[in-house]
Coordinates of C-alpha atoms in Angstrom, one line a residue:
M245 CA -18.4 18.9 34.7
V246 CA -16.1 16.6 32.8
L247 CA -19.0 15.0 30.9
V248 CA -20.4 18.5 30.0
V249 CA -17.1 19.7 28.9
G250 CA -16.6 16.5 26.9
A251 CA -20.1 16.6 25.2
A252 CA -19.3 20.2 24.2
L253 CA -16.0 19.5 22.5
A254 CA -17.6 16.6 20.8
F255 CA -20.6 18.8 19.5
V256 CA -18.0 21.5 18.2
Y257 CA -16.0 19.0 16.4
Q258 CA -19.1 17.6 14.7
V259 CA -20.1 21.0 13.8
L260 CA -16.8 22.0 12.3
K261 CA -15.9 18.7 10.7
P262 CA -17.7 19.4 7.4
T263 CA -15.8 22.8 7.0
Q264 CA -12.4 21.3 8.0
D265 CA -12.9 18.3 5.7
E266 CA -13.9 20.9 2.7
N267 CA -10.8 22.9 3.5
V268 CA -8.6 19.8 3.2
A269 CA -10.2 18.8 0.0
N270 CA -9.9 22.3 -1.5
D271 CA -6.1 22.4 -0.5
K272 CA -5.6 19.1 -2.4
R273 CA -7.6 20.7 -5.3
Q274 CA -5.3 23.5 -5.6
Q275 CA -2.2 21.3 -5.4
I276 CA -3.6 19.5 -8.2
L277 CA -4.3 22.7 -10.2
S278 CA -0.9 24.0 -9.5
A279 CA 0.4 21.2 -11.4
I280 CA -1.1 22.8 -14.6
H281 CA -0.2 26.4 -13.7
V282 CA -3.5 27.3 -12.3
V283 CA -4.3 29.2 -9.1
A284 CA -7.8 29.6 -8.4
P285 CA -9.2 32.9 -7.1
E286 CA -10.0 33.0 -3.2
G287 CA -13.1 31.1 -2.4
Q288 CA -13.5 29.5 -5.8
V289 CA -11.3 26.5 -5.8
G290 CA -14.0 24.0 -6.2
V291 CA -15.4 25.9 -9.1
T292 CA -12.0 26.4 -10.7
Y293 CA -11.0 22.5 -10.3
D294 CA -14.1 21.5 -11.9
K295 CA -13.5 23.9 -14.9
Y296 CA -10.1 22.2 -15.4
I297 CA -10.3 18.7 -14.0
T298 CA -12.6 17.0 -16.5
D299 CA -12.1 13.3 -15.2
E300 CA -10.7 11.4 -12.4
F301 CA -10.1 7.7 -12.4
L302 CA -7.8 4.9 -11.3
T303 CA -5.5 2.8 -13.3
D304 CA -3.7 -0.5 -12.7
L305 CA 0.0 -1.7 -13.3
Q306 CA -1.4 -2.8 -16.8
G307 CA -2.8 0.7 -17.5
S308 CA -6.2 -0.2 -17.5
R309 CA -8.9 1.9 -16.2
V310 CA -10.4 0.4 -13.0
E311 CA -13.2 1.2 -10.4
G312 CA -12.6 3.6 -7.5
D313 CA -12.4 7.0 -6.0
A314 CA -9.3 8.7 -7.4
F315 CA -9.8 11.8 -5.4
G316 CA -10.0 10.0 -2.1
V317 CA -6.7 8.0 -2.4
N318 CA -4.4 8.6 0.4
M319 CA -0.9 8.5 -1.1
S320 CA 0.8 8.2 2.1
S321 CA -0.9 4.8 3.0
E322 CA -0.7 3.8 -0.8
V323 CA 3.1 3.9 -0.9
K324 CA 3.1 1.6 2.0
K325 CA 1.4 -1.3 -0.1
P326 CA 3.2 -3.7 -2.6
E327 CA 3.3 -2.2 -6.0
G328 CA 0.7 -4.6 -7.2
E329 CA -1.7 -3.6 -4.7
R330 CA -1.4 0.2 -4.8
K331 CA -4.4 2.5 -6.3
L332 CA -2.9 4.9 -9.0
P333 CA -5.0 8.0 -9.3
V334 CA -5.2 10.0 -12.5
F335 CA -6.5 13.5 -12.9
V336 CA -7.4 14.5 -16.6
A337 CA -7.3 18.2 -17.1
T338 CA -7.9 20.6 -20.0
T339 CA -5.6 23.3 -19.8
D340 CA -6.2 27.0 -21.3
E341 CA -4.2 26.1 -24.4
A342 CA -6.9 23.4 -24.8
K343 CA -4.3 20.6 -24.2
T344 CA -5.3 17.2 -22.4
V345 CA -2.7 16.6 -19.6
Y346 CA -2.7 13.6 -17.1
V347 CA -1.9 14.8 -13.3
L348 CA -0.3 11.9 -11.4
P349 CA 0.5 12.0 -7.7
V350 CA 3.8 11.3 -6.2
Y351 CA 4.8 10.7 -2.5
G352 CA 8.1 10.4 -0.9
A353 CA 10.4 11.1 1.9
G354 CA 12.6 14.3 2.3
L355 CA 15.3 15.0 5.1
W356 CA 12.8 15.5 7.9
G357 CA 9.6 14.1 6.9
P358 CA 7.1 13.4 3.8
I359 CA 7.5 15.0 0.4
W360 CA 4.5 14.8 -2.1
G361 CA 3.2 16.5 -5.2
Y362 CA 1.9 16.2 -8.7
V363 CA 3.3 15.7 -12.1
A364 CA 1.3 17.0 -15.3
V365 CA 2.2 14.8 -18.3
E366 CA 1.2 15.8 -21.8
E367 CA -1.0 13.7 -24.1
D368 CA 2.2 12.1 -25.8
G369 CA 2.6 10.2 -22.4
D370 CA 6.2 11.5 -22.2
T371 CA 6.6 15.2 -21.8
I372 CA 6.0 17.0 -18.4
Y373 CA 3.8 19.9 -18.7
G374 CA 4.0 21.1 -15.1
A375 CA 4.9 19.9 -11.4
Y376 CA 4.0 20.6 -8.0
F377 CA 5.8 19.7 -4.8
S378 CA 5.4 20.2 -1.2
H379 CA 6.7 19.1 2.2
S380 CA 5.7 18.8 5.8
G381 CA 9.1 20.1 7.5
E382 CA 12.1 20.7 5.2
T383 CA 14.6 23.4 6.2
P384 CA 13.5 26.9 4.9
G385 CA 16.1 28.3 2.3
L386 CA 17.2 24.7 1.6
G387 CA 15.0 21.6 1.3
A388 CA 12.0 23.6 1.5
E389 CA 12.8 25.2 -1.8
I390 CA 11.1 22.1 -3.6
A391 CA 8.0 24.0 -3.1
T392 CA 9.0 27.1 -5.1
E393 CA 8.2 28.2 -8.4
N394 CA 11.8 28.3 -9.4
F395 CA 12.4 24.6 -8.5
Q396 CA 9.2 23.4 -10.1
L397 CA 9.3 25.1 -13.3
Q398 CA 12.8 23.2 -14.2
F399 CA 10.6 20.1 -14.7
V400 CA 8.6 21.8 -17.7
G401 CA 9.5 20.1 -20.9
K402 CA 11.5 17.4 -19.5
E403 CA 10.8 13.7 -20.9
L404 CA 10.1 10.7 -19.1
Y405 CA 11.2 8.3 -21.5
K406 CA 14.5 7.8 -23.4
D407 CA 15.2 5.2 -26.5
G408 CA 11.5 3.9 -25.5
K409 CA 12.3 3.2 -21.9
F410 CA 11.1 5.0 -18.7
R411 CA 13.9 7.0 -17.4
S412 CA 12.2 9.3 -15.0
V413 CA 13.7 12.8 -14.4
D414 CA 17.2 13.0 -12.3
V415 CA 17.9 15.9 -9.7
K416 CA 21.6 16.5 -10.1
K417 CA 24.0 18.9 -8.5
A418 CA 24.7 21.7 -10.9
G419 CA 27.3 20.7 -13.4
Q420 CA 26.6 16.9 -13.0
K421 CA 24.6 14.9 -15.6
P422 CA 23.0 11.5 -15.4
I423 CA 24.8 8.5 -16.8
D424 CA 21.8 6.9 -18.4
N425 CA 21.0 10.0 -20.7
A426 CA 17.9 10.9 -18.6
D427 CA 16.7 14.4 -18.6
Y428 CA 17.7 16.3 -15.1
V429 CA 17.1 19.3 -13.4
D430 CA 19.4 21.2 -10.9
A431 CA 19.2 20.0 -7.3
I432 CA 18.8 22.6 -4.4
S433 CA 22.2 24.1 -3.3
G434 CA 22.6 22.7 0.3
G435 CA 19.4 20.6 0.1
T436 CA 21.0 17.3 -1.1
I437 CA 18.9 15.0 0.9
T438 CA 15.6 16.4 -0.1
S439 CA 16.7 16.8 -3.8
T440 CA 17.4 13.0 -3.7
G441 CA 14.1 12.4 -2.2
V442 CA 12.4 14.2 -5.0
Q443 CA 14.2 12.2 -7.6
S444 CA 13.4 8.9 -5.8
M445 CA 9.9 10.0 -5.4
L446 CA 9.4 10.6 -9.1
A447 CA 11.0 7.3 -10.1
D448 CA 9.5 5.2 -7.6
C449 CA 5.8 6.7 -8.3
L450 CA 5.9 7.4 -11.9
K451 CA 7.4 3.9 -12.8
L452 CA 4.0 2.4 -11.7
Y453 CA 2.3 4.5 -14.5
D454 CA 4.5 2.9 -17.1
A455 CA 2.0 0.9 -18.9
F456 CA -0.7 3.6 -18.7
L457 CA 2.0 6.4 -20.1
N458 CA 3.0 3.8 -22.9
N459 CA -0.7 3.4 -23.8
L460 CA -1.0 7.1 -24.3
Q461 CA 2.1 6.9 -26.4
T462 CA 0.7 4.4 -28.7
E463 CA -2.6 6.3 -29.1
K464 CA -0.8 9.5 -30.0
N465 CA 1.2 7.7 -32.6

């Protein structure tokens, strides 16, 4: 009986796995689309993704394009590697305004678990076009607010460079300002640790794209 049940479960798993894998992939596609303010119609995530995302590739710390599967990169594994060994995915999107933007993944830690997201940077290699963040277990009404549109829209138009140097974007308590002239957004009230986690996540992950973003700035000028 045990063998029969085990075989049945294994069969069901094999049958359902392709559908489960596709659901996971579509969730990732929608997260990337959310960074450019696009919500796919129900059942059309793949089609919508292919419409807006025109290229996917990896870059290295020198900003050069390298071979590899950008979509298949697991960020939770990559952040554990030394900086020089990390794969750095880039998703190139064309927006409804015919802008070319570059969507970069970020991954970090909140209060209760992982947080992650995608930041879309404009062709100038500096200005944020959009941002999407999510989490696995932050407190509803507090840290979980990073997944809300109100928090994410604060990042639109913020700049990643000041006086030619990478500064990322700070997340500060209302009324506070960074001491290094960086652009900033208001932290979540009552969600200090998660807000700090977002700030660290952006700084730690986006700084690895410094050479790539500088290349964009050079091309634009």
